[in-house]
CSV table of N, CA and C in Angstrom, one decimal:
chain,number,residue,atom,x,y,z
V,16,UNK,N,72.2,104.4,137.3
V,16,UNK,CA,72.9,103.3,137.9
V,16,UNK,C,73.3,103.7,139.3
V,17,UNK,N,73.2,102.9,140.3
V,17,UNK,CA,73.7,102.7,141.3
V,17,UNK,C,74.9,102.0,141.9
V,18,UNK,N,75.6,102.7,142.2
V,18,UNK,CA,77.1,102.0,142.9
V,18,UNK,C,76.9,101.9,144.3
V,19,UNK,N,77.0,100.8,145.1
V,19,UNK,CA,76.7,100.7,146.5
V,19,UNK,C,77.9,100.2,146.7
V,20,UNK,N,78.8,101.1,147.6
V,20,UNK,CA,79.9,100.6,147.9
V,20,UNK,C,80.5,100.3,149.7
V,21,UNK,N,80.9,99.1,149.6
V,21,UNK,CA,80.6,99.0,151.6
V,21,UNK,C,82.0,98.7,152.0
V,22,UNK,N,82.5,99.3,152.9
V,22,UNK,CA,83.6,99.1,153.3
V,22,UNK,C,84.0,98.8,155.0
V,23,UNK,N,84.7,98.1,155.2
V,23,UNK,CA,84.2,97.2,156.2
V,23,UNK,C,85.2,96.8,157.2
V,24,UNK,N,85.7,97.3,158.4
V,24,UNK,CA,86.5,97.3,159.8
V,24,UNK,C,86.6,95.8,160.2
V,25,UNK,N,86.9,95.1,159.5
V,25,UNK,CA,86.8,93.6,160.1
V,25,UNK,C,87.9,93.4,161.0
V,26,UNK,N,87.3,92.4,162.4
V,26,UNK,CA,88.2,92.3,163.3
V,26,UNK,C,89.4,91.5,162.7
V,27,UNK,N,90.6,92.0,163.8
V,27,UNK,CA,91.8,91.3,163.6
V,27,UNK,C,91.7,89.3,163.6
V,28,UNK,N,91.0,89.2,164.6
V,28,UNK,CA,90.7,87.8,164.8
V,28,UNK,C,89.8,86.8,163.6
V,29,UNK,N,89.0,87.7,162.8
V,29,UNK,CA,88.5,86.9,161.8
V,29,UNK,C,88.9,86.5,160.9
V,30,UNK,N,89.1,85.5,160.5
V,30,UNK,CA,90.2,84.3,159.5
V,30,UNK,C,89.6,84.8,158.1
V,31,UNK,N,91.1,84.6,157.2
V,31,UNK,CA,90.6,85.3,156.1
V,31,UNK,C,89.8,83.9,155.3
V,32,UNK,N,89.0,83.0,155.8
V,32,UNK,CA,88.6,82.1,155.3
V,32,UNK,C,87.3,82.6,155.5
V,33,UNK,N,86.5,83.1,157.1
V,33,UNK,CA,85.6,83.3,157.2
V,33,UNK,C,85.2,84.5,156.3
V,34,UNK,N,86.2,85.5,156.1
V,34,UNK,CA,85.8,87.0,156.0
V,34,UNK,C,84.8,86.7,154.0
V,35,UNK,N,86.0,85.5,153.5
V,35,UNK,CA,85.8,85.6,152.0
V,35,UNK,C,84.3,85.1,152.0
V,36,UNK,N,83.9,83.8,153.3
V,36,UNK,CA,82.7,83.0,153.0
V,36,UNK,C,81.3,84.1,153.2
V,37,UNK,N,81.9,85.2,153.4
V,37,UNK,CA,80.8,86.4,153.4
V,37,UNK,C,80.6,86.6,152.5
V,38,UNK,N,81.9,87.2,152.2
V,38,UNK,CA,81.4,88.2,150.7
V,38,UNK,C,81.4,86.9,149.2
V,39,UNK,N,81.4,85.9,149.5
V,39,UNK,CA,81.4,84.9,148.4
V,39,UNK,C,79.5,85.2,148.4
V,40,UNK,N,79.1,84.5,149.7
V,40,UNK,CA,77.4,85.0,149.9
V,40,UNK,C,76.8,85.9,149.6
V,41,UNK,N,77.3,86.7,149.9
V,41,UNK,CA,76.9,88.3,149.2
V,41,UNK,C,77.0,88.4,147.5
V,42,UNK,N,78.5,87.8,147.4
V,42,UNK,CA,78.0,88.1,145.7
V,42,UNK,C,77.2,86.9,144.9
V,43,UNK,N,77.0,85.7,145.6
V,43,UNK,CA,75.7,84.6,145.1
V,43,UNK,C,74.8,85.1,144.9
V,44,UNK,N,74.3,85.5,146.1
V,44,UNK,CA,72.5,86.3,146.4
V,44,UNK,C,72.8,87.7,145.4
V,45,UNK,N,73.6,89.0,145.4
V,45,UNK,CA,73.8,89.9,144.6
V,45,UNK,C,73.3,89.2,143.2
V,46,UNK,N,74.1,88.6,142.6
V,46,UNK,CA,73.8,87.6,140.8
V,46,UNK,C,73.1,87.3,140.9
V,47,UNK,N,72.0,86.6,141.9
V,47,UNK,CA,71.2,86.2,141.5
V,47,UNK,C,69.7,86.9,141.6
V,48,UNK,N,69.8,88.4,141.6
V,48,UNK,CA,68.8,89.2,141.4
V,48,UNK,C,69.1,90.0,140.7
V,49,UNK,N,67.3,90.3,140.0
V,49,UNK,CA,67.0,91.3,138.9
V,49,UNK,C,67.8,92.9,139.3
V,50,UNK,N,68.3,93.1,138.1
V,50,UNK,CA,69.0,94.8,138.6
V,50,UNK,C,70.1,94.8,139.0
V,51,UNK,N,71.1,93.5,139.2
V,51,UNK,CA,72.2,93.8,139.7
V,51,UNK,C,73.4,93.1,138.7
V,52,UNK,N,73.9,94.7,138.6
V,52,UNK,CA,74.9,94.3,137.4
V,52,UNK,C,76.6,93.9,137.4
V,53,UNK,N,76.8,94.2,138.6
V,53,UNK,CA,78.3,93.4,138.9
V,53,UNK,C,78.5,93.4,139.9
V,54,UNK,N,79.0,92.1,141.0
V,54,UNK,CA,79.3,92.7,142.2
V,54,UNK,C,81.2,92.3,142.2
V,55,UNK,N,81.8,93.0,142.9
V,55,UNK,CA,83.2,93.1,143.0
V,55,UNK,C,83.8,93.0,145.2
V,56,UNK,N,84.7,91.9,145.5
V,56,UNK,CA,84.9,92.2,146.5
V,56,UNK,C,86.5,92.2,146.6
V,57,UNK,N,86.9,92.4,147.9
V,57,UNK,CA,88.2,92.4,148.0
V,57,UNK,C,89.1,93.4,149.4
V,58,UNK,N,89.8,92.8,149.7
V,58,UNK,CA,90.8,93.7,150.4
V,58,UNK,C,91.4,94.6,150.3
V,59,UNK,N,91.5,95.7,151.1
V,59,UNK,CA,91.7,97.0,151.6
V,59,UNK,C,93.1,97.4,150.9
V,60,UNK,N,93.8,97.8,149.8
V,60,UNK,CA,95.0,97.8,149.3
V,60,UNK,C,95.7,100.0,150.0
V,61,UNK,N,94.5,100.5,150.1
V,61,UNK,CA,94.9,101.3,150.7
V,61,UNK,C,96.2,102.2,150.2
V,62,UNK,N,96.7,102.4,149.3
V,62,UNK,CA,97.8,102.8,148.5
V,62,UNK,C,98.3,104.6,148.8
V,63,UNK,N,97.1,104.8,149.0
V,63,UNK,CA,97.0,106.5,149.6
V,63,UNK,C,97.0,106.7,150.6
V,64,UNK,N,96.9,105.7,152.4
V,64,UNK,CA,96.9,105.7,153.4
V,64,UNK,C,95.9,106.7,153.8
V,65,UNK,N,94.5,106.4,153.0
V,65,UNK,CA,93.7,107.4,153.7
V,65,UNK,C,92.5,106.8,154.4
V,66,UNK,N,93.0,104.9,154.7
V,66,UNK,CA,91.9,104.4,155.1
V,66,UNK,C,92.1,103.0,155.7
V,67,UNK,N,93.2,103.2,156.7
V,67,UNK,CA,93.6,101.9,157.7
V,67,UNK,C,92.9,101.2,158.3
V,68,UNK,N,91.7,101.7,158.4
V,68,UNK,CA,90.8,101.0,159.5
V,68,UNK,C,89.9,100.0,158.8
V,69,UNK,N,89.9,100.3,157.6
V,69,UNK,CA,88.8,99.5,156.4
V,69,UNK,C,89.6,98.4,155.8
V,70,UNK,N,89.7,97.6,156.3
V,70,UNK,CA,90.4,96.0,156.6
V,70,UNK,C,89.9,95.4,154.6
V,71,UNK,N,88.5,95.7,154.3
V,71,UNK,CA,87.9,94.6,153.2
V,71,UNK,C,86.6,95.7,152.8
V,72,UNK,N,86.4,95.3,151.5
V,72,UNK,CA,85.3,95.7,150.8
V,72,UNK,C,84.5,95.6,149.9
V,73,UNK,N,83.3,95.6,149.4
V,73,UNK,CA,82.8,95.4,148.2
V,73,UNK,C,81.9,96.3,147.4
V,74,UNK,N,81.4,96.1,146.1
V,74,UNK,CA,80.9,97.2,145.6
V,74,UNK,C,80.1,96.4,144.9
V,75,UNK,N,78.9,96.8,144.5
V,75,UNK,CA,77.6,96.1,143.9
V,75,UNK,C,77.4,97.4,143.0
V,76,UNK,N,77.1,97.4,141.4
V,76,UNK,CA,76.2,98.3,140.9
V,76,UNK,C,75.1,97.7,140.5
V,77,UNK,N,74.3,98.4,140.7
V,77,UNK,CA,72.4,98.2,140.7
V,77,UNK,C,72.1,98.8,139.5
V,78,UNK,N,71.1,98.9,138.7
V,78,UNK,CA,70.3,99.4,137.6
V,78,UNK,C,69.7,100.7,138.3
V,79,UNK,N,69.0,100.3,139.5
V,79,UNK,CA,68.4,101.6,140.1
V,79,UNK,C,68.3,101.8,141.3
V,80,UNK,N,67.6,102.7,141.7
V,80,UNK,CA,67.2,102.2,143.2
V,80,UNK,C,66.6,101.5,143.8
V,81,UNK,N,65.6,101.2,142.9
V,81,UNK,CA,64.5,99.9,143.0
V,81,UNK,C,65.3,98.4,143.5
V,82,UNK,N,66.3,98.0,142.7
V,82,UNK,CA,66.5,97.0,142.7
V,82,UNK,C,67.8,97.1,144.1
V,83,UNK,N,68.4,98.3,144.0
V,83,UNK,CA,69.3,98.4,145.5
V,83,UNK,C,68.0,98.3,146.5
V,84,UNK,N,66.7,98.6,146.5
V,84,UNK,CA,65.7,98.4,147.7
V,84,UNK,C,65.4,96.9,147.6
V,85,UNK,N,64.8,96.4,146.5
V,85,UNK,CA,64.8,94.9,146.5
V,85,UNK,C,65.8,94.2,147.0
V,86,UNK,N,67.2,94.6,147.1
V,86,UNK,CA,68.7,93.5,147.6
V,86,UNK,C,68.5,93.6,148.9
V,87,UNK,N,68.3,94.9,149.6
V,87,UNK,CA,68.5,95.6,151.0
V,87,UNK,C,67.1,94.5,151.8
V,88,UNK,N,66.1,94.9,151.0
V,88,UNK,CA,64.9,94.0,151.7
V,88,UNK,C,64.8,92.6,151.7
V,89,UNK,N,65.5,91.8,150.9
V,89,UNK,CA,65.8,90.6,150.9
V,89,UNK,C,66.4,89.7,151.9
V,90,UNK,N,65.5,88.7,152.7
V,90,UNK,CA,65.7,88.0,153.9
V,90,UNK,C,66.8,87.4,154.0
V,91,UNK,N,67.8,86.7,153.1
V,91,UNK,CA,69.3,86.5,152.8
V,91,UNK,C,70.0,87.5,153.3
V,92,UNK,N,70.0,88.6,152.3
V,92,UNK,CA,70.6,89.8,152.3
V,92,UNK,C,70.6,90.6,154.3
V,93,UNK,N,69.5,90.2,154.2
V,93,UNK,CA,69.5,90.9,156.1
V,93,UNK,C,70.1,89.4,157.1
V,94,UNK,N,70.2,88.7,156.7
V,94,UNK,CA,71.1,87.5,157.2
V,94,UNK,C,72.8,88.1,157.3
V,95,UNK,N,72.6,88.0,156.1
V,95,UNK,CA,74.1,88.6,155.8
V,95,UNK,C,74.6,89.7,156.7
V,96,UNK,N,73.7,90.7,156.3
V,96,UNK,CA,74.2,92.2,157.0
V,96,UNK,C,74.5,91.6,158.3
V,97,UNK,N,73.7,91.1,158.8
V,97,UNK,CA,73.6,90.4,160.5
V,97,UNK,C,75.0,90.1,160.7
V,98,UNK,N,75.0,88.7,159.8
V,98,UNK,CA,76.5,88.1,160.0
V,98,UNK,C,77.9,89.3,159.6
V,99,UNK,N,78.2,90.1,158.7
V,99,UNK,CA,78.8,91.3,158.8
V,99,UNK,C,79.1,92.2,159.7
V,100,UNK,N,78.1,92.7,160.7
V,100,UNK,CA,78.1,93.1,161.5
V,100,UNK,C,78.7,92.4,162.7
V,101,UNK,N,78.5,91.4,162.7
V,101,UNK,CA,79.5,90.4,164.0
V,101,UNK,C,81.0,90.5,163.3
V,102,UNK,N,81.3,90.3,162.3
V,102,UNK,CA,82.9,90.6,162.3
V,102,UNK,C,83.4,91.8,161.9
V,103,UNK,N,82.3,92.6,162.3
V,103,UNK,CA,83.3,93.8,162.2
V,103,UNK,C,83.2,94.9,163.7
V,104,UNK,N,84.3,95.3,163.0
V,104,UNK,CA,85.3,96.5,164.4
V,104,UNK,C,83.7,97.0,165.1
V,105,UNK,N,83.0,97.2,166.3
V,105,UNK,CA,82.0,97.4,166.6
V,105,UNK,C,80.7,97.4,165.9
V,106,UNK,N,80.4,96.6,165.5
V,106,UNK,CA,79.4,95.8,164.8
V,106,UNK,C,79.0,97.0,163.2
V,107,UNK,N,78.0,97.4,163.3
V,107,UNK,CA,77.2,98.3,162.3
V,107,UNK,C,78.4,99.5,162.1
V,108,UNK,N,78.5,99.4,163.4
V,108,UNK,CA,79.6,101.2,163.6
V,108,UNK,C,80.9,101.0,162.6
V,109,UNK,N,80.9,99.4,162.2
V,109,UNK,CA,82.5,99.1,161.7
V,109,UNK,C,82.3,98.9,160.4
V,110,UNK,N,81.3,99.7,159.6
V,110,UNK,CA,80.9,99.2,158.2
V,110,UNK,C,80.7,100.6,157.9
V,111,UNK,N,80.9,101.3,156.5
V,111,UNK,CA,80.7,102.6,155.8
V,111,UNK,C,80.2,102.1,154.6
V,112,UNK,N,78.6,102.9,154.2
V,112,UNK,CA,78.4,102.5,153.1
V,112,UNK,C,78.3,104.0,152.3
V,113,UNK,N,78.5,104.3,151.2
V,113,UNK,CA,78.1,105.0,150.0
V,113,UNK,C,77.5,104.5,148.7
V,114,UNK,N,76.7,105.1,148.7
V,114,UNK,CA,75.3,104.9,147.3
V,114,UNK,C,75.8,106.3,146.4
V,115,UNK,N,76.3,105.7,145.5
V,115,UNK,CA,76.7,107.1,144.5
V,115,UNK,C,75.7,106.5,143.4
V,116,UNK,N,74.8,107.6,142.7
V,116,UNK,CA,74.3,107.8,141.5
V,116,UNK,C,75.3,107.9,140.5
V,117,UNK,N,74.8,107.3,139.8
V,117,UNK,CA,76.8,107.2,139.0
V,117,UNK,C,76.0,107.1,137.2
């Protein structure tokens, strides 16, 4: 199994209305493909202060890597990334992803 976990520098100016209508998209398109077995999103609670700059986040697990390559190549899914990249803290630079084998 695959845990794709993305964590995400969203600017101060983007409304928490826009930020959710992302990751609401993200988890539609996620459910609605083969291999993907939960997606989870949500805000930065940060409890340990080891990570102030990471505003929001979400976590998808995959069956494999197949199907994390199927989500990634999917013409929605690179819409998305697109739009992600505009609200966050220097675009791509404002997003952290980890792929743990889990």
């Amino acid at each position: 199994m695959i845990l794709h976990a993305v964590f995400c520098n969203v600017l101060a100016r983007v409304s928490t209305s826009e930020r959710a209508e992302v990751f609401e998209r993200l988890s539609k398109l996620s459910k609605s493909l083969d291999g993907v077995l939960s997606f989870e999103a949500g805000p930065n609670r940060d409890f340990e202060g080891k990570s102030p700059n990471y505003s929001d986040g979400f976590v998808i697990c995959f069956t494999d890597r197949g199907a994390l390559a199927r989500y990634a190549e999917h013409p929605e899914y690179l819409a998305l990334g697109a739009k992600l990249c505009t609200i966050c803290e220097g675009g791509a630079d404002g997003i952290i992803v980890f792929d743990l084998d889990v």
